Short mmCIF file of N, CA and C in Angstrom, two decimals:
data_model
loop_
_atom_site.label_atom_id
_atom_site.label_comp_id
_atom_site.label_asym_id
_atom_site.label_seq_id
_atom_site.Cartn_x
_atom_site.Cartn_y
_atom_site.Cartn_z
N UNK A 1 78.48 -121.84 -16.22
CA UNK A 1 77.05 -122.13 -16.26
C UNK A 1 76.28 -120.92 -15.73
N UNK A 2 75.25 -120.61 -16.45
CA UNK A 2 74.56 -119.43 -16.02
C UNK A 2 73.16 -119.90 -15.85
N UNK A 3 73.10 -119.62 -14.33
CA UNK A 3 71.54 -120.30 -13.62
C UNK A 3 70.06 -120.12 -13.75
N UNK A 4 69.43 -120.39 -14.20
CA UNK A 4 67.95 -119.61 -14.29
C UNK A 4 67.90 -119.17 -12.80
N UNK A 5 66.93 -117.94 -12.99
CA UNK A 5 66.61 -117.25 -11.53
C UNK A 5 65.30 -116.96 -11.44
N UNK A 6 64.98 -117.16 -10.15
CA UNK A 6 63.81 -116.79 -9.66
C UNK A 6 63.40 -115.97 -8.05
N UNK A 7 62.38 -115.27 -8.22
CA UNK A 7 62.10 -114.73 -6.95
C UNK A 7 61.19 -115.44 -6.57
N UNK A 8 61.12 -114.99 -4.78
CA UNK A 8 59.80 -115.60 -4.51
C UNK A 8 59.02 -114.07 -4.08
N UNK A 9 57.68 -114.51 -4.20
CA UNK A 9 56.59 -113.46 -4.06
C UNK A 9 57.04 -112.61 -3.18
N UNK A 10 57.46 -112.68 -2.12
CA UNK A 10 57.68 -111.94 -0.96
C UNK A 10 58.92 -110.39 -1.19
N UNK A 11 59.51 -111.05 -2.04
CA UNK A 11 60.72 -110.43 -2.73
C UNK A 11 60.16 -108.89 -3.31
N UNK A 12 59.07 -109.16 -4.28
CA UNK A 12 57.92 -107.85 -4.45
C UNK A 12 58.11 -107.06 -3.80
N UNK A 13 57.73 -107.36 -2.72
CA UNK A 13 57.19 -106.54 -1.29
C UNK A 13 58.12 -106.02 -0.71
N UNK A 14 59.44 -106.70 -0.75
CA UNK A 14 60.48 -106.01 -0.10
C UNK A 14 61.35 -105.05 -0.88
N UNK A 15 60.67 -105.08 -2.34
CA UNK A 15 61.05 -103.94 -3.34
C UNK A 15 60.75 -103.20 -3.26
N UNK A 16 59.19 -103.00 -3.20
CA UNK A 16 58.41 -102.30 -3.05
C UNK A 16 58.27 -101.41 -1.97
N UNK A 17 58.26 -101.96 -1.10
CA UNK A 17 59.12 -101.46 0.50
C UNK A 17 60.20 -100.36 0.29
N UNK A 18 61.44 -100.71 -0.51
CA UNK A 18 62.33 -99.56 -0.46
C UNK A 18 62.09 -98.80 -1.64
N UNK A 19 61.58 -99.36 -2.85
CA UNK A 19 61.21 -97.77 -3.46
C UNK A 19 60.22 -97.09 -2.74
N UNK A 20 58.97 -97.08 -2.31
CA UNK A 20 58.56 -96.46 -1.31
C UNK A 20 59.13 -95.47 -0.81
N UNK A 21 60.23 -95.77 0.10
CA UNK A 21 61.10 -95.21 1.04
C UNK A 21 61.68 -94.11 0.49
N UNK A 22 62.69 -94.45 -0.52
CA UNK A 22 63.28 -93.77 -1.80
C UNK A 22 62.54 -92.35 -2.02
N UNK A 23 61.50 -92.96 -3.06
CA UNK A 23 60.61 -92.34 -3.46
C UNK A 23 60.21 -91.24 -2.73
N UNK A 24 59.88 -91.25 -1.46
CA UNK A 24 59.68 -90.53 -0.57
C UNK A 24 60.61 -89.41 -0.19
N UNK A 25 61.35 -89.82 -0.14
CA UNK A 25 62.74 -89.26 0.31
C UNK A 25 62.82 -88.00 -1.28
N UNK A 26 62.84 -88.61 -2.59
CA UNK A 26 63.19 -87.89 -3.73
C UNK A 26 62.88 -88.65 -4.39
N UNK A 27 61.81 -87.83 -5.60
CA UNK A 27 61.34 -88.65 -6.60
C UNK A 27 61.87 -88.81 -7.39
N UNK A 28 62.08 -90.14 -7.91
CA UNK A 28 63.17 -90.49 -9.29
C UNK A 28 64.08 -91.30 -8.67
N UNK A 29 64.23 -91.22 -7.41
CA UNK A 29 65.57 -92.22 -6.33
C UNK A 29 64.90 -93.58 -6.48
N UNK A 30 63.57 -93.49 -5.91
CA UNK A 30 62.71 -95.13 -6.06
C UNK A 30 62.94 -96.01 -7.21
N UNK A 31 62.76 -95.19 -7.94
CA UNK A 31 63.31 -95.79 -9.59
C UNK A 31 65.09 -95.94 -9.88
N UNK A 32 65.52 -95.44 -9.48
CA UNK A 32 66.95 -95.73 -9.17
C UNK A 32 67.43 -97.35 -8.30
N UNK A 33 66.53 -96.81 -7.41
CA UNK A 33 66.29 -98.38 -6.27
C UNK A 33 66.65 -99.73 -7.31
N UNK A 34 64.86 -99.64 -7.65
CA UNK A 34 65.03 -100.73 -8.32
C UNK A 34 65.57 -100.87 -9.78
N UNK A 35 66.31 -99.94 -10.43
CA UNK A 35 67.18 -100.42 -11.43
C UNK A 35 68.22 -100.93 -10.71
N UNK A 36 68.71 -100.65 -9.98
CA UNK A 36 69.88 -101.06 -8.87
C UNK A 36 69.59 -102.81 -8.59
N UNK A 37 68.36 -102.72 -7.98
CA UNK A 37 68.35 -104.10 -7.55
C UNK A 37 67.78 -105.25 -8.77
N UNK A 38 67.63 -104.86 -9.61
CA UNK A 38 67.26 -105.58 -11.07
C UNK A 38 68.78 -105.64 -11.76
N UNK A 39 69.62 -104.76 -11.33
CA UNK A 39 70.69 -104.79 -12.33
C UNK A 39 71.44 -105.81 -11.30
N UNK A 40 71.86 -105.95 -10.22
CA UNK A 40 72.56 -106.87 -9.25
C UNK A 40 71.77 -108.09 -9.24
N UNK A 41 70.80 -108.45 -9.24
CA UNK A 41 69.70 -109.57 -9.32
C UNK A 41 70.34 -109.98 -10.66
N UNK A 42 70.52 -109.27 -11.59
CA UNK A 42 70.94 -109.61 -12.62
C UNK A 42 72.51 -110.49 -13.19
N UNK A 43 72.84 -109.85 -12.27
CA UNK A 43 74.49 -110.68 -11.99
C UNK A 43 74.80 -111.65 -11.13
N UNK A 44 74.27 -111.95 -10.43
CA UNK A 44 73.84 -113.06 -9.86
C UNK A 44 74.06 -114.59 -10.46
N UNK A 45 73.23 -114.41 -11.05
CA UNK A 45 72.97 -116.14 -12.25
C UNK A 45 74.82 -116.14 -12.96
N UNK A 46 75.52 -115.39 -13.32
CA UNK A 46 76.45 -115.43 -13.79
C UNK A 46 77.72 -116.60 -12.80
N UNK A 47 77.43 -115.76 -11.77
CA UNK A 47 78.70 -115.95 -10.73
C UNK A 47 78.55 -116.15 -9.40
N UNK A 48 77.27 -117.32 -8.92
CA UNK A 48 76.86 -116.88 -7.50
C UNK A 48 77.60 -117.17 -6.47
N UNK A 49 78.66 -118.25 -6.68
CA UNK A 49 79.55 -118.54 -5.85
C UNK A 49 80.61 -117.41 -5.70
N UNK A 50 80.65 -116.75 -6.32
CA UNK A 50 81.72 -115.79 -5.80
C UNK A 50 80.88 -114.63 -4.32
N UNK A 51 79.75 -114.58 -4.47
CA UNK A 51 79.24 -114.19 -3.14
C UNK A 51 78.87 -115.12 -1.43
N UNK A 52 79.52 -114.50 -0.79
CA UNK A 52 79.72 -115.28 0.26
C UNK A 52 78.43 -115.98 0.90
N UNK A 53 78.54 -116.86 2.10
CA UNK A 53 77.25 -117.44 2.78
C UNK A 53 76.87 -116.54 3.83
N UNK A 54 75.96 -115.62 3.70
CA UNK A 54 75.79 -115.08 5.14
C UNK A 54 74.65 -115.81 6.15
N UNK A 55 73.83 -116.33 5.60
CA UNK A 55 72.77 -116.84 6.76
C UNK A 55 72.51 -118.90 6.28
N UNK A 56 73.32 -119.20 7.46
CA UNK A 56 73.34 -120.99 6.51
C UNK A 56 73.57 -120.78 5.30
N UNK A 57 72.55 -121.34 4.14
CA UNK A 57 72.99 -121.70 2.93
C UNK A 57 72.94 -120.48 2.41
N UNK A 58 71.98 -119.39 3.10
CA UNK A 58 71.74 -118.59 2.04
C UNK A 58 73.17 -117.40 1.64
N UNK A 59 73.03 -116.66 0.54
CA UNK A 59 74.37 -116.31 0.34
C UNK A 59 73.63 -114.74 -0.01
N UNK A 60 74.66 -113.39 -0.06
CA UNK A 60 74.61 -112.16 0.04
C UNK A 60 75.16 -111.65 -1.41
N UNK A 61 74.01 -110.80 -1.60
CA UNK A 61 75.07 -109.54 -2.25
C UNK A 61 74.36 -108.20 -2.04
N UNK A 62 75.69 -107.69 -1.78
CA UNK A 62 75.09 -105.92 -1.65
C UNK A 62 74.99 -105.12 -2.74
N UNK A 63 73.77 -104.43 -2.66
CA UNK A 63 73.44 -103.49 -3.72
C UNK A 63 74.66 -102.36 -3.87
N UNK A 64 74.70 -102.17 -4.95
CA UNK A 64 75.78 -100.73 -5.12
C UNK A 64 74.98 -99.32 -4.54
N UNK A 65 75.24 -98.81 -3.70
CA UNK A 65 74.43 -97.12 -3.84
C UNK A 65 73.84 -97.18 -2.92
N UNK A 66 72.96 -98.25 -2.62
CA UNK A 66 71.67 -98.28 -1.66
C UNK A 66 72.08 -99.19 -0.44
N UNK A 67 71.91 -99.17 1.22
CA UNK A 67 72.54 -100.21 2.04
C UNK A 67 71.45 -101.47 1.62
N UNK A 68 71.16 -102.17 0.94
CA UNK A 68 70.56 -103.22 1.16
C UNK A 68 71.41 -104.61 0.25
N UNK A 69 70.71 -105.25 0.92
CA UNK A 69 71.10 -106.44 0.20
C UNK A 69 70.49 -107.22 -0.34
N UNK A 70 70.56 -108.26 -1.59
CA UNK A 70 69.83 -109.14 -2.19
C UNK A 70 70.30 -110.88 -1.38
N UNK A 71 69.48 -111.74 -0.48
CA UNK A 71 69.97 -112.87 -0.12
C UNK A 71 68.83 -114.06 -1.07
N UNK A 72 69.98 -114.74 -1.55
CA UNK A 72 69.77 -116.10 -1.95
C UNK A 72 70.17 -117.28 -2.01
N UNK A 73 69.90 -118.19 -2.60
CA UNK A 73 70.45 -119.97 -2.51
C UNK A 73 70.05 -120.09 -3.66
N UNK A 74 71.17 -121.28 -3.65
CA UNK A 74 71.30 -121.47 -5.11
C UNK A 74 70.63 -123.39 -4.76
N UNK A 75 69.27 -123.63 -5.71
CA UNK A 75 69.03 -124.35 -5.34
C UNK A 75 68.26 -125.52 -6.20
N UNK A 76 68.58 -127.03 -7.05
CA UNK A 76 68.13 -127.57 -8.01
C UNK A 76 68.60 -126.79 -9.31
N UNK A 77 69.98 -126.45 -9.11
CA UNK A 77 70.52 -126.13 -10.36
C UNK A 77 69.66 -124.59 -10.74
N UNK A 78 69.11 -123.76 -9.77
CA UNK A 78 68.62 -122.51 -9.97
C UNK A 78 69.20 -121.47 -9.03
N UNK A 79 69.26 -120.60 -9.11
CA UNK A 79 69.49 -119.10 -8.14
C UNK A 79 67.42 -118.90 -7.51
N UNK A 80 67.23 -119.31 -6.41
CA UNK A 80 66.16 -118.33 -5.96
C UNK A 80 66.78 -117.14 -4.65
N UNK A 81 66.01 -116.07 -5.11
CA UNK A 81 65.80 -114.84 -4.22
C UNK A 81 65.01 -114.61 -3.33
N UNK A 82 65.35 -114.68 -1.89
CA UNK A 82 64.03 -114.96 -0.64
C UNK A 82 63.99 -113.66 -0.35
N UNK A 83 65.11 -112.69 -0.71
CA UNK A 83 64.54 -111.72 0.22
C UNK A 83 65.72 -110.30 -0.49
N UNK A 84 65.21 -109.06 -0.19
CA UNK A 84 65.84 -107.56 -0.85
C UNK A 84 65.75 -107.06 1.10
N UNK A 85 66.85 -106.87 1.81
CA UNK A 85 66.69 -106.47 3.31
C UNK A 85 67.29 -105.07 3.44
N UNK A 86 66.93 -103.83 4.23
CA UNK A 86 68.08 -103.05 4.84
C UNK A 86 69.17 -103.92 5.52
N UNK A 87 70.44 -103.08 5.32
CA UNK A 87 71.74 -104.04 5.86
C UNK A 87 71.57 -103.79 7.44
N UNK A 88 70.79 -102.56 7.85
CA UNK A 88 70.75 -102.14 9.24
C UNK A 88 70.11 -102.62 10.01
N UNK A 89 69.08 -103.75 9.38
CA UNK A 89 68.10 -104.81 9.39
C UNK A 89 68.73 -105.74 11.01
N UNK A 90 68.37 -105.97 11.79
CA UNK A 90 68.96 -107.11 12.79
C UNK A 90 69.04 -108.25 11.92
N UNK A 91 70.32 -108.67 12.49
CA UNK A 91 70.46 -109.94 11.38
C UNK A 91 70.06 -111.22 12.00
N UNK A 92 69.34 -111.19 13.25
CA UNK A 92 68.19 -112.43 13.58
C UNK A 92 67.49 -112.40 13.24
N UNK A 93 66.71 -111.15 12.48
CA UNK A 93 65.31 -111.02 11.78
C UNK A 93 65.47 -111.58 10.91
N UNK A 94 66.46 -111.27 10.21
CA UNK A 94 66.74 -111.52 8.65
C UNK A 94 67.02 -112.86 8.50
N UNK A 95 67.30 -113.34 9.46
CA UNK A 95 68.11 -115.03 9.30
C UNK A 95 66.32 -115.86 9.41
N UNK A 96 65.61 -114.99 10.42
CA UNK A 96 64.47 -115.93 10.94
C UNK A 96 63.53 -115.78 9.42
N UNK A 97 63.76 -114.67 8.69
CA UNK A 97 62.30 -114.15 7.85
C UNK A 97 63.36 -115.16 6.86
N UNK A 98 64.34 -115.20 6.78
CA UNK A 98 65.12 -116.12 5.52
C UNK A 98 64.81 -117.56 5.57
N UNK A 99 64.70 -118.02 6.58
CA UNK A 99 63.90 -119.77 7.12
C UNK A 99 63.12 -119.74 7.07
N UNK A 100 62.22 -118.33 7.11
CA UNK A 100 60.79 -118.80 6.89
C UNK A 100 59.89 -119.45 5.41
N UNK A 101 61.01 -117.98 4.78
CA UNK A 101 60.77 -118.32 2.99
C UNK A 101 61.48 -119.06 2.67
N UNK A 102 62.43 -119.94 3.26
CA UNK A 102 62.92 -120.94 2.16
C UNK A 102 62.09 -121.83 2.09
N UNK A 103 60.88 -122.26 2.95
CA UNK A 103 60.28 -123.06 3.24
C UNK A 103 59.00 -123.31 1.93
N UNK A 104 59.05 -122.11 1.39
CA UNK A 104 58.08 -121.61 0.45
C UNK A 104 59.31 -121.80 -1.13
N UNK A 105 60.73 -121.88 -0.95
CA UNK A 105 61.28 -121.77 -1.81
C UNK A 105 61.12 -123.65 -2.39
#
């Protein structure tokens, strides 16, 4: 079964956030970013159980290339996406900003 997917708004922002960064760093990397995280977002809906639970329900996958990660739940027969994080991120932040948006999910 392959899941419909969705982001939530916030997800934008945390894209946007690391191309930024990228970008900054070397132009043309930002755009790399997010083919990266569009192409893993993308694999997702296929196979989400094969990625583990890192925060309660929500479950991980790491980007190829870039340290970040894509966290989601799979939820009413859908994949939503709460959040695109640095992995270097404290992972109480990440757990607290992940409860915050599921709330919105």
């Amino acid at each position: 079964m392959i899941y419909p997917l969705r982001f939530l708004p916030e997800v934008e922002d945390d894209a946007i956030s690391g191309y930024i960064w990228y970008e900054t760093k070397s132009p043309g990397l930002g755009d790399e970013f997010l083919r990266m995280f569009y192409a893993c977002a993308g694999d997702i809906p296929r196979h989400p159980l094969l990625y583990q639970k890192a925060h309660g329900e929500f479950r991980r996958c790491l980007l190829r290339r870039f340290p970040y990660a894509i966290y989601f739940i799979i939820h009413n027969d859908q994949i939503i996406v709460a959040g695109l994080f640095h992995c270097a991120r404290d992972p109480r932040a990440v757990e607290s900003t992940l409860e915050d948006r599921k709330e919105s999910a």
